[in-house]
Short mmCIF file of C-alpha atoms in Angstrom, two decimals:
data_model
loop_
_atom_site.label_atom_id
_atom_site.label_comp_id
_atom_site.label_asym_id
_atom_site.label_seq_id
_atom_site.Cartn_x
_atom_site.Cartn_y
_atom_site.Cartn_z
CA ASN A 1 0.00 0.00 0.00
CA ALA A 2 1.70 3.15 -1.19
CA GLY A 3 1.70 6.08 1.18
CA VAL A 4 0.07 9.45 0.59
CA MET A 5 1.48 10.90 -2.60
CA GLN A 6 1.81 14.56 -3.41
CA ASN A 7 2.99 16.22 -6.56
CA PRO A 8 4.80 18.20 -7.52
CA ARG A 9 7.26 18.20 -4.63
CA HIS A 10 8.50 21.65 -5.57
CA LEU A 11 6.60 24.28 -7.50
CA VAL A 12 7.77 27.73 -8.56
CA ARG A 13 5.24 30.24 -9.77
CA ARG A 14 5.42 33.91 -10.65
CA ARG A 15 3.03 36.33 -8.98
CA GLY A 16 -0.37 36.18 -10.64
CA GLN A 17 -0.05 32.62 -11.94
CA GLU A 18 -2.08 29.64 -10.80
CA ALA A 19 -0.75 26.81 -8.64
CA ARG A 20 -2.25 23.33 -8.67
CA LEU A 21 -1.23 20.90 -5.96
CA ARG A 22 -2.23 17.24 -6.13
CA CYS A 23 -2.74 14.66 -3.42
CA SER A 24 -3.46 10.97 -3.80
CA PRO A 25 -4.61 9.49 -0.49
CA MET A 26 -3.68 6.05 0.69
CA LYS A 27 -5.79 3.26 -0.75
CA GLY A 28 -9.02 2.86 1.17
CA HIS A 29 -8.81 6.29 2.81
CA SER A 30 -11.83 8.49 2.24
CA HIS A 31 -10.82 11.52 4.34
CA VAL A 32 -8.39 14.09 2.96
CA TYR A 33 -6.99 17.13 4.75
CA TRP A 34 -4.88 20.00 3.47
CA TYR A 35 -2.54 21.98 5.71
CA ARG A 36 -0.21 24.90 5.18
CA GLN A 37 3.08 25.35 6.99
CA LEU A 38 4.93 28.62 6.87
CA PRO A 39 8.68 28.62 7.63
CA GLU A 40 9.36 28.07 11.33
CA GLU A 41 5.63 27.82 12.07
CA GLY A 42 3.22 25.04 12.90
CA LEU A 43 0.72 23.33 10.66
CA LYS A 44 -2.46 25.25 9.94
CA PHE A 45 -5.59 23.41 8.90
CA MET A 46 -7.04 24.56 5.59
CA VAL A 47 -9.72 22.17 4.40
CA TYR A 48 -11.21 18.73 5.04
CA LEU A 49 -12.79 16.77 2.20
CA GLN A 50 -14.43 13.47 1.56
CA LYS A 51 -15.13 12.11 -1.90
CA GLU A 52 -16.98 14.81 -3.88
CA ASN A 53 -17.70 16.82 -0.72
CA ILE A 54 -16.07 19.65 1.16
CA ILE A 55 -16.76 18.96 4.81
CA ASP A 56 -14.94 21.87 6.43
CA GLU A 57 -13.13 24.72 4.68
CA SER A 58 -12.96 27.05 7.64
CA GLY A 59 -9.18 27.32 7.44
CA MET A 60 -9.01 28.25 3.80
CA PRO A 61 -8.83 31.88 2.63
CA LYS A 62 -12.12 32.91 1.06
CA GLU A 63 -10.53 34.24 -2.11
CA ARG A 64 -8.17 32.60 -4.61
CA PHE A 65 -8.09 29.21 -2.84
CA SER A 66 -10.24 26.22 -3.71
CA ALA A 67 -10.10 22.48 -3.14
CA GLU A 68 -11.78 19.44 -4.56
CA PHE A 69 -11.73 15.67 -4.13
CA PRO A 70 -13.49 14.21 -7.16
CA LYS A 71 -14.98 10.74 -7.40
CA GLU A 72 -12.06 9.68 -9.54
CA GLY A 73 -8.55 11.01 -9.27
CA PRO A 74 -6.53 12.94 -6.73
CA SER A 75 -7.56 15.78 -4.48
CA ILE A 76 -6.55 19.17 -5.88
CA LEU A 77 -5.70 22.33 -4.00
CA ARG A 78 -5.84 25.27 -6.38
CA ILE A 79 -4.43 28.71 -5.72
CA GLN A 80 -5.29 31.39 -8.25
CA GLN A 81 -3.29 34.58 -8.80
CA VAL A 82 -0.59 33.58 -6.37
CA VAL A 83 1.15 36.19 -4.24
CA ARG A 84 4.48 36.03 -2.38
CA GLY A 85 2.67 35.36 0.88
CA ASP A 86 1.42 32.04 -0.53
CA SER A 87 4.97 30.67 -0.44
CA ALA A 88 4.84 27.79 2.02
CA ALA A 89 4.85 24.03 2.33
CA TYR A 90 1.45 22.49 1.66
CA PHE A 91 0.81 19.11 3.20
CA CYS A 92 -1.93 16.64 2.50
CA ALA A 93 -3.01 13.94 4.92
CA SER A 94 -5.46 11.09 4.58
CA SER A 95 -7.32 9.01 7.13
CA PRO A 96 -9.34 5.84 7.07
CA THR A 97 -12.71 5.77 8.78
CA GLY A 98 -12.47 4.40 12.30
CA THR A 99 -14.95 2.12 14.04
CA SER A 100 -16.57 5.23 15.50
CA GLY A 101 -17.43 6.39 12.00
CA PHE A 102 -15.05 9.32 12.30
CA PRO A 103 -11.64 9.73 10.69
CA TYR A 104 -8.90 7.83 12.39
CA GLU A 105 -5.09 8.13 12.33
CA GLN A 106 -3.65 10.65 9.85
CA TYR A 107 -0.98 9.78 7.34
CA PHE A 108 0.91 12.62 5.73
CA GLY A 109 2.35 13.10 2.29
CA PRO A 110 5.82 14.59 1.73
CA GLY A 111 4.40 18.01 0.94
CA THR A 112 4.61 20.46 -1.93
CA ARG A 113 6.90 23.41 -1.45
CA LEU A 114 5.50 26.39 -3.29
CA THR A 115 7.73 29.33 -4.04
CA VAL A 116 6.23 32.47 -5.52
CA THR A 117 8.71 34.77 -7.21
CA LYS B 1 -12.21 26.47 19.69
CA GLN B 2 -9.54 23.87 20.41
CA GLU B 3 -6.08 25.22 21.15
CA VAL B 4 -3.02 23.01 21.42
CA THR B 5 0.13 24.15 23.18
CA GLN B 6 3.49 22.42 23.28
CA ILE B 7 6.16 23.11 25.85
CA PRO B 8 9.06 23.60 25.57
CA ALA B 9 9.36 25.13 22.12
CA ALA B 10 12.95 23.93 21.89
CA LEU B 11 15.07 21.50 23.84
CA SER B 12 18.76 20.60 23.64
CA VAL B 13 20.03 17.57 25.55
CA PRO B 14 23.14 15.39 25.56
CA GLU B 15 22.90 11.94 24.09
CA GLY B 16 21.57 9.27 26.44
CA GLU B 17 19.23 11.47 28.44
CA ASN B 18 15.61 10.58 29.06
CA LEU B 19 13.28 13.43 28.20
CA VAL B 20 9.65 14.49 28.29
CA LEU B 21 7.78 16.61 25.80
CA ASN B 22 4.49 18.17 26.83
CA CYS B 23 1.28 18.84 24.96
CA SER B 24 -1.83 20.49 26.40
CA PHE B 25 -5.23 21.12 24.84
CA THR B 26 -8.17 23.23 25.91
CA ASP B 27 -11.14 21.09 24.88
CA SER B 28 -11.11 17.62 26.44
CA ALA B 29 -13.79 16.28 24.06
CA ILE B 30 -11.24 14.65 21.78
CA TYR B 31 -11.41 11.39 19.85
CA ASN B 32 -7.70 10.80 19.35
CA LEU B 33 -4.33 12.31 20.07
CA GLN B 34 -1.45 11.69 17.71
CA TRP B 35 2.27 12.42 18.06
CA PHE B 36 4.34 13.12 14.95
CA ARG B 37 7.94 13.71 14.09
CA GLN B 38 9.01 16.16 11.39
CA ASP B 39 12.54 16.33 10.02
CA PRO B 40 13.69 19.58 8.36
CA GLY B 41 12.19 20.00 4.90
CA LYS B 42 10.22 16.77 5.21
CA GLY B 43 6.68 15.64 5.87
CA LEU B 44 5.28 14.32 9.13
CA THR B 45 5.84 10.78 10.35
CA SER B 46 3.29 9.34 12.76
CA LEU B 47 4.87 8.07 15.97
CA LEU B 48 2.00 7.12 18.25
CA LEU B 49 -1.78 7.37 18.29
CA ILE B 50 -3.73 7.32 21.54
CA GLN B 51 -7.46 6.85 21.35
CA SER B 52 -9.58 8.80 23.79
CA SER B 53 -10.37 5.63 25.77
CA GLN B 54 -6.68 4.81 26.23
CA ARG B 55 -4.19 6.22 28.69
CA GLU B 56 -0.91 5.41 26.99
CA GLN B 57 0.83 3.85 24.02
CA THR B 58 4.36 2.58 23.65
CA SER B 59 6.61 2.04 20.66
CA GLY B 60 10.25 1.16 21.25
CA ARG B 61 11.87 3.97 23.23
CA LEU B 62 8.77 6.14 22.97
CA ASN B 63 5.91 6.25 25.42
CA ALA B 64 2.97 8.62 25.13
CA SER B 65 0.41 9.19 27.84
CA LEU B 66 -2.96 10.90 27.74
CA ASP B 67 -4.94 12.51 30.54
CA LYS B 68 -8.12 13.74 28.88
CA SER B 69 -9.65 15.28 31.96
CA SER B 70 -6.70 17.59 32.52
CA GLY B 71 -6.12 18.16 28.81
CA ARG B 72 -2.56 16.87 28.75
CA SER B 73 -0.35 14.43 26.95
CA THR B 74 3.33 13.68 27.36
CA LEU B 75 5.79 12.02 25.03
CA TYR B 76 8.59 10.27 26.87
CA ILE B 77 11.78 9.46 24.94
CA ALA B 78 14.15 7.08 26.65
CA ALA B 79 17.92 7.04 26.09
CA SER B 80 17.86 9.79 23.49
CA GLN B 81 20.06 9.53 20.39
CA PRO B 82 21.29 12.15 17.87
CA GLY B 83 18.95 10.57 15.32
CA ASP B 84 16.03 11.66 17.51
CA SER B 85 16.78 15.28 16.61
CA ALA B 86 13.66 16.64 14.90
CA THR B 87 10.54 18.66 15.62
CA TYR B 88 7.86 16.77 17.52
CA LEU B 89 4.24 17.74 16.97
CA CYS B 90 1.11 16.66 18.77
CA ALA B 91 -2.34 16.81 17.22
CA VAL B 92 -5.79 16.26 18.73
CA GLU B 93 -8.91 15.31 16.83
CA ASN B 94 -12.21 17.04 17.58
CA PHE B 95 -15.22 16.34 15.41
CA ASN B 96 -13.40 15.51 12.18
CA LYS B 97 -10.75 18.19 12.57
CA PHE B 98 -7.17 17.84 13.69
CA TYR B 99 -5.55 20.65 15.66
CA PHE B 100 -1.78 20.87 15.84
CA GLY B 101 0.58 22.37 18.36
CA SER B 102 3.53 24.44 17.15
CA GLY B 103 5.95 21.68 18.04
CA THR B 104 9.00 21.09 20.19
CA LYS B 105 12.30 21.29 18.34
CA LEU B 106 14.61 18.68 19.84
CA ASN B 107 18.37 18.63 19.44
CA VAL B 108 20.26 15.65 20.85
CA LYS B 109 23.97 16.37 21.04
CA PRO B 110 26.46 13.53 20.50
#
């Protein structure tokens, strides 16, 4: 069972361009989370998705950011018209559903490091 | 809103010492607590998961305890080694969301 996969690992974009970050959860995992980590800071929750549904996007900026987890294919975090302040590491995590019906242990991908020039 | 605090923010110890990392959280209605390790420029590696009904978990030289009522967890590392140098993060799960502390940056000196 391959781990959580993220690509690209490094992404450089100029101000105003779009950034697309991909996350393939572990097989059998239906819960996907996106986090942002600024240099020397902790992880900040952005969005929680299940297949075809956004469950909680309270941590995501209202403008320029969007996320999806389609029925087929990876989860996508999309940042439009990037600015320098978007430079960060973006991590995806996936969880199976526990016996309680809620997400269980999180498994993290290696992250995508976005640099905006 | 759940808030997770980790103390100390940084810790430097000589090799061989036993050490304790602390994690506290404000809302005791958690489902799970998970400890992670993060190496510089890398992703997070899960170390231990404690379910809300459990009090501790052990893996090798690591032991994590959970006291839900007081909102605390500790990660005990026995006989520390230079390879243990990393940032250690704790995360609690409330109602489908995971809240992370800012981490403890550990440096084990040879």
